mmCIF file of C-alpha atoms in Angstrom:
data_model
loop_
_atom_site.group_PDB
_atom_site.id
_atom_site.type_symbol
_atom_site.label_atom_id
_atom_site.label_comp_id
_atom_site.label_asym_id
_atom_site.label_seq_id
_atom_site.Cartn_x
_atom_site.Cartn_y
_atom_site.Cartn_z
ATOM 1 C CA MET A 742 -47.392 -16.797 7.409
ATOM 2 C CA ASN A 743 -46.218 -19.833 7.807
ATOM 3 C CA MET A 744 -43.155 -21.694 8.128
ATOM 4 C CA LYS A 745 -43.233 -23.169 4.438
ATOM 5 C CA SER A 746 -44.261 -20.021 2.712
ATOM 6 C CA SER A 747 -41.515 -17.469 4.880
ATOM 7 C CA VAL A 748 -38.849 -20.057 3.733
ATOM 8 C CA ALA A 749 -39.943 -19.344 0.064
ATOM 9 C CA GLU A 750 -39.444 -15.560 0.093
ATOM 10 C CA ALA A 751 -35.832 -16.194 1.341
ATOM 11 C CA PRO A 752 -33.685 -14.625 -1.041
ATOM 12 C CA PRO A 753 -31.299 -17.915 -2.027
ATOM 13 C CA GLY A 754 -27.946 -16.815 -0.198
ATOM 14 C CA PHE A 755 -29.556 -16.374 2.791
ATOM 15 C CA ARG A 756 -30.799 -20.051 2.389
ATOM 16 C CA GLY A 757 -28.618 -23.452 4.056
ATOM 17 C CA ILE A 758 -29.180 -26.663 2.768
ATOM 18 C CA GLY A 759 -32.746 -27.007 4.260
ATOM 19 C CA GLY A 760 -33.915 -24.263 2.611
ATOM 20 C CA GLY A 761 -34.075 -22.473 5.338
ATOM 21 C CA ILE A 762 -32.270 -18.531 6.919
ATOM 22 C CA THR A 763 -28.671 -19.291 8.389
ATOM 23 C CA LEU A 764 -26.806 -17.927 10.903
ATOM 24 C CA GLN A 765 -23.873 -17.702 7.731
ATOM 25 C CA GLY A 766 -26.561 -16.574 5.008
ATOM 26 C CA VAL A 767 -27.118 -13.317 7.151
ATOM 27 C CA LEU A 768 -23.517 -12.878 7.707
ATOM 28 C CA LYS A 769 -22.213 -12.982 3.698
ATOM 29 C CA HIS A 770 -24.913 -10.475 2.683
ATOM 30 C CA ILE A 771 -24.885 -8.491 6.594
ATOM 31 C CA VAL A 772 -23.161 -5.658 4.945
ATOM 32 C CA TRP A 773 -26.173 -5.308 2.132
ATOM 33 C CA ILE A 774 -28.773 -4.923 5.046
ATOM 34 C CA TRP A 775 -27.054 -2.411 6.872
ATOM 35 C CA LEU A 776 -26.685 -0.131 3.940
ATOM 36 C CA VAL A 777 -30.220 -0.446 2.812
ATOM 37 C CA ALA A 778 -30.944 0.145 7.195
ATOM 38 C CA LEU A 779 -28.898 2.992 6.391
ATOM 39 C CA VAL A 780 -30.159 4.615 3.262
ATOM 40 C CA ILE A 781 -34.007 4.490 4.860
ATOM 41 C CA LEU A 782 -32.420 5.811 7.676
ATOM 42 C CA PHE A 783 -30.885 9.193 6.688
ATOM 43 C CA GLY A 784 -33.709 9.584 3.588
ATOM 44 C CA ALA A 785 -36.399 9.597 6.345
ATOM 45 C CA LEU A 786 -34.291 12.068 8.557
ATOM 46 C CA ASN A 787 -32.711 14.447 5.315
ATOM 47 C CA SER A 788 -34.888 14.864 2.169
ATOM 48 C CA PHE A 789 -31.604 15.689 0.276
ATOM 49 C CA PHE A 790 -30.384 12.693 0.850
ATOM 50 C CA LEU A 791 -32.252 10.653 -1.063
ATOM 51 C CA THR A 792 -31.952 13.079 -3.929
ATOM 52 C CA GLY A 793 -29.777 12.780 -7.676
ATOM 53 C CA ALA A 794 -27.517 14.678 -7.010
ATOM 54 C CA ASN A 795 -26.559 13.909 -3.839
ATOM 55 C CA LEU A 796 -26.493 10.147 -4.835
ATOM 56 C CA ASN A 797 -23.751 11.615 -7.395
ATOM 57 C CA ASN A 798 -21.994 13.279 -4.755
ATOM 58 C CA ILE A 799 -22.018 9.713 -2.660
ATOM 59 C CA LEU A 800 -21.012 7.647 -5.600
ATOM 60 C CA THR A 801 -18.207 10.064 -6.451
ATOM 61 C CA GLN A 802 -17.131 10.238 -2.852
ATOM 62 C CA ALA A 803 -16.756 6.015 -3.021
ATOM 63 C CA THR A 804 -14.532 6.189 -6.556
ATOM 64 C CA VAL A 805 -10.840 6.804 -4.598
ATOM 65 C CA LEU A 806 -12.178 4.929 -1.021
ATOM 66 C CA GLY A 807 -13.149 1.602 -3.387
ATOM 67 C CA LEU A 808 -10.191 1.361 -5.894
ATOM 68 C CA LEU A 809 -8.010 2.180 -2.092
ATOM 69 C CA ALA A 810 -10.141 -0.912 -0.680
ATOM 70 C CA LEU A 811 -9.918 -2.833 -3.988
ATOM 71 C CA ALA A 812 -5.940 -2.304 -2.995
ATOM 72 C CA ALA A 813 -6.066 -3.577 0.432
ATOM 73 C CA ALA A 814 -8.318 -6.397 -0.693
ATOM 74 C CA LEU A 815 -5.742 -8.400 -2.562
ATOM 75 C CA PRO A 816 -2.883 -9.102 -0.503
ATOM 76 C CA LEU A 817 -5.740 -9.590 2.455
ATOM 77 C CA LEU A 818 -6.992 -12.298 -0.272
ATOM 78 C CA VAL A 819 -3.495 -14.113 0.438
ATOM 79 C CA GLY A 820 -3.214 -14.426 4.004
ATOM 80 C CA GLU A 821 -1.011 -10.941 4.066
ATOM 81 C CA ILE A 822 -1.595 -7.301 4.594
ATOM 82 C CA ASP A 823 -0.687 -3.785 3.104
ATOM 83 C CA LEU A 824 -0.962 -1.167 5.502
ATOM 84 C CA SER A 825 1.434 0.985 2.807
ATOM 85 C CA ILE A 826 -1.335 1.562 0.263
ATOM 86 C CA ALA A 827 -2.344 5.477 1.245
ATOM 87 C CA GLY A 828 1.219 6.321 0.713
ATOM 88 C CA ASN A 829 1.994 4.386 -1.696
ATOM 89 C CA MET A 830 -1.455 6.512 -3.586
ATOM 90 C CA GLY A 831 0.217 9.415 -2.369
ATOM 91 C CA ILE A 832 4.397 9.644 -3.481
ATOM 92 C CA SER A 833 3.026 8.228 -6.970
ATOM 93 C CA SER A 834 0.599 10.882 -7.537
ATOM 94 C CA ALA A 835 2.832 13.060 -6.865
ATOM 95 C CA ILE A 836 5.947 11.815 -9.039
ATOM 96 C CA GLY A 837 3.501 12.080 -12.295
ATOM 97 C CA ALA A 838 2.239 15.465 -11.046
ATOM 98 C CA LEU A 839 5.786 16.521 -10.650
ATOM 99 C CA SER A 840 7.450 14.909 -13.780
ATOM 100 C CA ILE A 841 4.562 16.765 -15.740
ATOM 101 C CA ALA A 842 4.881 19.638 -14.387
ATOM 102 C CA GLN A 843 8.460 19.639 -14.241
ATOM 103 C CA PHE A 844 10.126 17.331 -16.999
ATOM 104 C CA GLY A 845 7.287 18.697 -19.361
ATOM 105 C CA LEU A 846 5.795 15.035 -19.583
ATOM 106 C CA PRO A 847 2.318 14.863 -21.360
ATOM 107 C CA ALA A 848 -0.619 14.537 -19.164
ATOM 108 C CA GLY A 849 -0.698 10.898 -20.176
ATOM 109 C CA VAL A 850 3.122 9.903 -19.542
ATOM 110 C CA GLY A 851 2.823 11.349 -16.403
ATOM 111 C CA VAL A 852 -0.332 9.004 -15.375
ATOM 112 C CA LEU A 853 1.967 6.701 -16.438
ATOM 113 C CA VAL A 854 4.917 7.354 -14.444
ATOM 114 C CA GLY A 855 2.450 7.460 -11.295
ATOM 115 C CA LEU A 856 1.674 4.560 -12.254
ATOM 116 C CA GLY A 857 4.847 2.620 -12.290
ATOM 117 C CA VAL A 858 6.229 3.677 -9.913
ATOM 118 C CA ALA A 859 3.004 2.584 -7.149
ATOM 119 C CA THR A 860 3.097 -0.744 -9.139
ATOM 120 C CA LEU A 861 7.493 -0.759 -8.564
ATOM 121 C CA ILE A 862 6.248 0.389 -4.623
ATOM 122 C CA GLY A 863 4.360 -3.173 -4.383
ATOM 123 C CA PHE A 864 6.271 -5.693 -6.052
ATOM 124 C CA ILE A 865 8.895 -4.234 -3.531
ATOM 125 C CA ASN A 866 6.386 -5.246 -0.432
ATOM 126 C CA GLY A 867 6.010 -8.451 -2.430
ATOM 127 C CA ILE A 868 10.316 -8.973 -2.300
ATOM 128 C CA CYS A 869 9.931 -8.382 1.160
ATOM 129 C CA VAL A 870 7.220 -10.091 2.548
ATOM 130 C CA THR A 871 8.321 -13.251 0.322
ATOM 131 C CA ARG A 872 12.266 -13.494 -0.322
ATOM 132 C CA PHE A 873 13.599 -11.572 2.801
ATOM 133 C CA ARG A 874 10.378 -13.801 5.493
ATOM 134 C CA MET A 875 9.114 -10.488 6.754
ATOM 135 C CA VAL A 876 5.988 -9.925 8.545
ATOM 136 C CA SER A 877 3.214 -8.009 6.328
ATOM 137 C CA LEU A 878 2.256 -6.287 9.246
ATOM 138 C CA ILE A 879 5.807 -5.296 10.218
ATOM 139 C CA GLU A 880 7.354 -4.743 7.079
ATOM 140 C CA THR A 881 4.417 -2.364 4.733
ATOM 141 C CA LEU A 882 4.732 -0.014 8.740
ATOM 142 C CA GLY A 883 7.752 1.097 7.869
ATOM 143 C CA MET A 884 7.403 0.915 4.061
ATOM 144 C CA MET A 885 4.119 3.301 4.848
ATOM 145 C CA ILE A 886 6.745 5.856 6.999
ATOM 146 C CA ILE A 887 8.983 5.742 4.419
ATOM 147 C CA LEU A 888 6.661 6.746 1.604
ATOM 148 C CA GLN A 889 4.730 9.831 3.874
ATOM 149 C CA GLY A 890 8.294 10.619 5.257
ATOM 150 C CA ALA A 891 9.095 10.689 1.179
ATOM 151 C CA LEU A 892 5.775 12.912 0.433
ATOM 152 C CA LEU A 893 7.159 15.779 2.528
ATOM 153 C CA ALA A 894 10.337 16.071 1.264
ATOM 154 C CA ILE A 895 9.204 15.764 -2.482
ATOM 155 C CA THR A 896 6.736 18.468 -1.320
ATOM 156 C CA ARG A 897 8.482 20.263 1.408
ATOM 157 C CA GLY A 898 5.336 20.430 3.045
ATOM 158 C CA SER A 899 3.548 22.728 0.340
ATOM 159 C CA THR A 900 0.343 22.055 -1.612
ATOM 160 C CA ILE A 901 1.126 20.692 -5.469
ATOM 161 C CA VAL A 902 -2.097 22.404 -7.815
ATOM 162 C CA ASP A 903 -0.196 22.615 -10.759
ATOM 163 C CA PHE A 904 -1.648 20.561 -12.984
ATOM 164 C CA THR A 905 -2.658 20.107 -16.721
ATOM 165 C CA ASP A 906 -6.224 20.381 -18.393
ATOM 166 C CA GLY A 907 -5.272 17.114 -19.424
ATOM 167 C CA TYR A 908 -4.597 15.583 -15.897
ATOM 168 C CA LEU A 909 -7.848 16.335 -13.957
ATOM 169 C CA TRP A 910 -10.404 15.390 -17.040
ATOM 170 C CA LEU A 911 -11.419 12.160 -15.273
ATOM 171 C CA GLY A 912 -11.804 13.103 -12.123
ATOM 172 C CA GLN A 913 -13.576 16.719 -13.053
ATOM 173 C CA ALA A 914 -15.262 15.835 -16.691
ATOM 174 C CA TYR A 915 -19.119 14.868 -16.575
ATOM 175 C CA VAL A 916 -21.025 13.081 -19.446
ATOM 176 C CA GLY A 917 -24.616 13.247 -20.065
ATOM 177 C CA GLY A 918 -24.765 15.088 -16.732
ATOM 178 C CA PHE A 919 -23.352 12.124 -14.818
ATOM 179 C CA PRO A 920 -19.396 12.298 -12.751
ATOM 180 C CA VAL A 921 -16.717 9.717 -14.398
ATOM 181 C CA MET A 922 -15.614 8.927 -11.902
ATOM 182 C CA PRO A 923 -18.422 6.890 -11.277
ATOM 183 C CA GLY A 924 -18.015 5.292 -13.887
ATOM 184 C CA VAL A 925 -14.198 4.106 -12.943
ATOM 185 C CA LEU A 926 -15.617 2.589 -10.114
ATOM 186 C CA PHE A 927 -18.247 0.128 -10.908
ATOM 187 C CA VAL A 928 -15.209 -0.656 -14.098
ATOM 188 C CA SER A 929 -12.686 -1.446 -11.384
ATOM 189 C CA PHE A 930 -15.524 -3.973 -10.190
ATOM 190 C CA ILE A 931 -16.573 -5.764 -12.328
ATOM 191 C CA ALA A 932 -13.069 -6.077 -14.074
ATOM 192 C CA MET A 933 -11.959 -7.050 -10.187
ATOM 193 C CA ALA A 934 -15.108 -10.052 -10.025
ATOM 194 C CA ILE A 935 -13.784 -10.994 -13.486
ATOM 195 C CA LEU A 936 -10.701 -11.221 -11.947
ATOM 196 C CA LEU A 937 -11.516 -13.336 -9.469
ATOM 197 C CA ARG A 938 -14.117 -15.285 -10.228
ATOM 198 C CA ARG A 939 -13.240 -15.853 -13.440
ATOM 199 C CA THR A 940 -9.564 -16.507 -13.935
ATOM 200 C CA ILE A 941 -6.890 -19.015 -12.984
ATOM 201 C CA PHE A 942 -5.092 -16.626 -11.187
ATOM 202 C CA GLY A 943 -8.579 -15.341 -9.064
ATOM 203 C CA ARG A 944 -8.740 -19.211 -8.154
ATOM 204 C CA MET A 945 -5.064 -19.373 -7.017
ATOM 205 C CA LEU A 946 -5.196 -16.539 -4.748
ATOM 206 C CA TYR A 947 -8.330 -17.812 -3.257
ATOM 207 C CA ALA A 948 -6.348 -20.952 -3.103
ATOM 208 C CA THR A 949 -2.979 -19.303 -1.475
ATOM 209 C CA GLY A 950 -4.930 -17.733 1.135
ATOM 210 C CA GLY A 951 -7.171 -20.491 2.355
ATOM 211 C CA ASN A 952 -4.631 -23.257 2.811
ATOM 212 C CA THR A 953 -0.669 -22.153 1.575
ATOM 213 C CA ALA A 954 0.949 -25.328 3.216
ATOM 214 C CA ALA A 955 -2.046 -26.908 0.727
ATOM 215 C CA ALA A 956 -2.174 -24.999 -2.047
ATOM 216 C CA ALA A 957 1.724 -25.176 -2.742
ATOM 217 C CA VAL A 958 1.027 -29.323 -2.079
ATOM 218 C CA ALA A 959 -0.908 -29.054 -5.252
ATOM 219 C CA GLY A 960 1.237 -26.904 -6.941
ATOM 220 C CA ILE A 961 0.866 -23.039 -7.219
ATOM 221 C CA ARG A 962 3.980 -21.018 -6.202
ATOM 222 C CA VAL A 963 2.699 -19.079 -3.719
ATOM 223 C CA ASN A 964 5.228 -16.953 -3.464
ATOM 224 C CA ARG A 965 4.888 -15.566 -7.160
ATOM 225 C CA ILE A 966 1.298 -15.431 -6.198
ATOM 226 C CA LYS A 967 1.326 -13.594 -3.293
ATOM 227 C CA VAL A 968 3.984 -11.282 -5.345
ATOM 228 C CA ALA A 969 1.378 -10.263 -8.025
ATOM 229 C CA ALA A 970 -1.256 -9.676 -5.153
ATOM 230 C CA TYR A 971 1.242 -6.681 -3.944
ATOM 231 C CA THR A 972 2.719 -5.689 -7.034
ATOM 232 C CA LEU A 973 -1.262 -5.432 -9.050
ATOM 233 C CA SER A 974 -2.456 -4.431 -5.818
ATOM 234 C CA GLY A 975 0.486 -1.564 -5.777
ATOM 235 C CA LEU A 976 -0.832 -0.747 -9.708
ATOM 236 C CA ILE A 977 -4.594 0.011 -8.055
ATOM 237 C CA ALA A 978 -3.211 2.619 -5.265
ATOM 238 C CA GLY A 979 -1.537 4.305 -7.538
ATOM 239 C CA LEU A 980 -5.065 4.710 -10.234
ATOM 240 C CA ALA A 981 -6.660 5.599 -6.632
ATOM 241 C CA GLY A 982 -4.156 8.409 -5.653
ATOM 242 C CA TYR A 983 -4.400 9.363 -9.255
ATOM 243 C CA MET A 984 -7.876 9.935 -9.211
ATOM 244 C CA LEU A 985 -7.792 11.425 -5.579
ATOM 245 C CA ALA A 986 -5.232 14.211 -7.544
ATOM 246 C CA ALA A 987 -7.670 14.705 -10.062
ATOM 247 C CA TRP A 988 -10.776 14.958 -8.209
ATOM 248 C CA GLN A 989 -9.197 17.002 -5.579
ATOM 249 C CA MET A 990 -6.930 19.279 -7.995
ATOM 250 C CA ALA A 991 -4.027 19.492 -4.838
ATOM 251 C CA ILE A 992 -1.740 16.890 -3.545
ATOM 252 C CA THR A 993 -1.025 17.936 0.169
ATOM 253 C CA SER A 994 2.093 16.596 2.253
ATOM 254 C CA ASP A 995 -0.418 14.011 4.090
ATOM 255 C CA GLN A 996 -2.011 12.934 0.943
ATOM 256 C CA GLY A 997 -4.012 10.219 1.460
ATOM 257 C CA SER A 998 -3.398 8.970 4.719
ATOM 258 C CA ASN A 999 -7.034 9.755 6.362
ATOM 259 C CA PHE A 1000 -7.572 7.038 3.600
ATOM 260 C CA LEU A 1001 -5.777 4.172 5.470
ATOM 261 C CA LEU A 1002 -8.087 2.624 8.299
ATOM 262 C CA TYR A 1003 -11.248 3.132 6.005
ATOM 263 C CA SER A 1004 -9.165 0.751 3.218
ATOM 264 C CA ILE A 1005 -8.870 -1.433 5.147
ATOM 265 C CA ALA A 1006 -12.069 -1.569 7.400
ATOM 266 C CA ALA A 1007 -14.588 -1.744 3.700
ATOM 267 C CA PRO A 1008 -13.121 -5.157 2.387
ATOM 268 C CA ILE A 1009 -13.134 -6.887 5.616
ATOM 269 C CA ILE A 1010 -16.629 -5.185 6.545
ATOM 270 C CA GLY A 1011 -17.546 -6.281 2.861
ATOM 271 C CA GLY A 1012 -16.846 -10.232 3.865
ATOM 272 C CA VAL A 1013 -13.139 -10.387 3.008
ATOM 273 C CA SER A 1014 -11.401 -12.188 5.565
ATOM 274 C CA VAL A 1015 -8.388 -11.458 7.431
ATOM 275 C CA PHE A 1016 -7.577 -14.428 8.018
ATOM 276 C CA GLY A 1017 -7.246 -14.635 3.533
ATOM 277 C CA GLY A 1018 -9.035 -17.050 1.348
ATOM 278 C CA ARG A 1019 -12.142 -16.133 1.705
ATOM 279 C CA GLY A 1020 -14.499 -12.627 0.028
ATOM 280 C CA ASN A 1021 -15.489 -11.142 -3.380
ATOM 281 C CA ALA A 1022 -15.626 -8.008 -5.170
ATOM 282 C CA PHE A 1023 -19.450 -7.829 -5.643
ATOM 283 C CA GLY A 1024 -19.067 -7.813 -0.877
ATOM 284 C CA ILE A 1025 -16.061 -5.567 -1.272
ATOM 285 C CA LEU A 1026 -18.301 -2.368 -2.817
ATOM 286 C CA GLY A 1027 -20.864 -3.187 0.050
ATOM 287 C CA GLY A 1028 -18.133 -1.758 2.517
ATOM 288 C CA VAL A 1029 -17.386 0.759 0.037
ATOM 289 C CA LEU A 1030 -20.505 2.234 -0.452
ATOM 290 C CA LEU A 1031 -21.395 1.102 3.743
ATOM 291 C CA LEU A 1032 -18.736 3.101 4.774
ATOM 292 C CA THR A 1033 -19.073 6.284 2.693
ATOM 293 C CA VAL A 1034 -23.109 6.521 3.188
ATOM 294 C CA ILE A 1035 -22.474 6.500 7.221
ATOM 295 C CA SER A 1036 -19.597 9.684 6.078
ATOM 296 C CA ALA A 1037 -22.151 11.562 4.105
ATOM 297 C CA GLY A 1038 -25.396 10.940 5.495
ATOM 298 C CA LEU A 1039 -23.895 11.893 9.452
ATOM 299 C CA ALA A 1040 -22.814 15.060 7.245
ATOM 300 C CA ILE A 1041 -26.228 16.090 6.005
ATOM 301 C CA VAL A 1042 -27.972 15.089 9.237
ATOM 302 C CA ASN A 1043 -25.745 17.455 10.982
ATOM 303 C CA VAL A 1044 -23.648 15.024 12.979
ATOM 304 C CA PRO A 1045 -20.330 16.723 14.391
ATOM 305 C CA SER A 1046 -16.915 15.677 12.661
ATOM 306 C CA PHE A 1047 -15.471 13.964 15.925
ATOM 307 C CA TYR A 1048 -18.642 11.752 15.812
ATOM 308 C CA VAL A 1049 -18.149 10.622 12.284
ATOM 309 C CA GLU A 1050 -14.531 9.317 13.410
ATOM 310 C CA MET A 1051 -15.173 7.816 16.581
ATOM 311 C CA THR A 1052 -17.772 5.950 14.078
ATOM 312 C CA GLY A 1053 -15.782 4.868 11.607
ATOM 313 C CA GLY A 1054 -13.368 2.727 14.313
ATOM 314 C CA PHE A 1055 -16.563 1.413 15.826
ATOM 315 C CA LEU A 1056 -17.560 0.293 12.669
ATOM 316 C CA ILE A 1057 -13.886 -1.105 11.969
ATOM 317 C CA PHE A 1058 -14.164 -3.034 15.584
ATOM 318 C CA ILE A 1059 -17.650 -4.692 14.677
ATOM 319 C CA ALA A 1060 -15.761 -5.613 10.821
ATOM 320 C CA VAL A 1061 -13.446 -7.610 12.654
ATOM 321 C CA ALA A 1062 -16.050 -9.299 15.106
ATOM 322 C CA VAL A 1063 -18.620 -9.756 12.416
ATOM 323 C CA ASP A 1064 -16.134 -11.620 10.425
ATOM 324 C CA ALA A 1065 -14.959 -13.863 13.340
ATOM 325 C CA LEU A 1066 -18.402 -15.091 13.423
ATOM 326 C CA ARG A 1067 -17.955 -15.602 9.697
ATOM 327 C CA VAL A 1068 -14.934 -17.828 10.324
ATOM 328 C CA ARG A 1069 -17.015 -19.952 13.106
ATOM 329 C CA ALA A 1070 -20.332 -20.214 11.594
ATOM 330 C CA ALA A 1071 -18.281 -21.706 8.312
ATOM 331 C CA SER A 1072 -15.661 -23.788 9.962
ATOM 332 C CA ARG A 1073 -19.565 -24.884 11.883
ATOM 333 C CA SER A 1074 -21.239 -26.459 8.369
#
């Protein structure tokens, strides 16, 4: 195979100005390269992995993590971080469920109450970071601890299991033999892709995260954009909390705590920069599917659970390293 034919077969996203495969192009799509390689590997190790039932299960598992990854990505895009999203999903879903059980509200109203609480928490985070100049890492860490304590207090350490059929429908329903939850996942990612690529607000998010000072000079009200990013992040975290409760049919006193690190890692693995201003919904979806495939694949090939946890931490380390390489490659180009 000569050089000319090799260049012609390279996917467009991998090509540089001269038509060749570039390091930046490979780094941009590395999450999908990992994903395909792991699917082939796990499929070779266990024939059950590539069955329709297992793939449906993987997509269902990916739904909650996917929503939470979108919630984590919005503050990252504006150069901030939100560690409270996992605590937010737990407390908001608990308040929504208890409003149905204790006050007799209809299921739909209870869900809206939970989403409203989650949105308010996101708004408060945004105000604290912008108006009061709090460091987002510490402010959201404190908020996370507050929310986890509040969840423990209102549940009194017990598990909430008293749900109506209407509340559980979205997490348990099947249409045409397929679960509804993956549909929520893909609709959410399509909506996020449109928001980021086709709206003025999306371009303001990138501009604010890419260079806050330049964005302010250009007339963008960066504080408002950051508050809006945190508020929308809270809303999506609330939706993730509701989906998790409807899927598990239970809300525990530590609901969602095991999602935090993976929800931060997924967008970074998928190309969202920890320095802000870069990333897209397609890449985030790749990060979510990669982490879910690793978790499901290691379980299917009977790897002990503590090795799964270790692998998750190792992937976060790799994600940050790859992000640093992306930034370096982008600055050189």
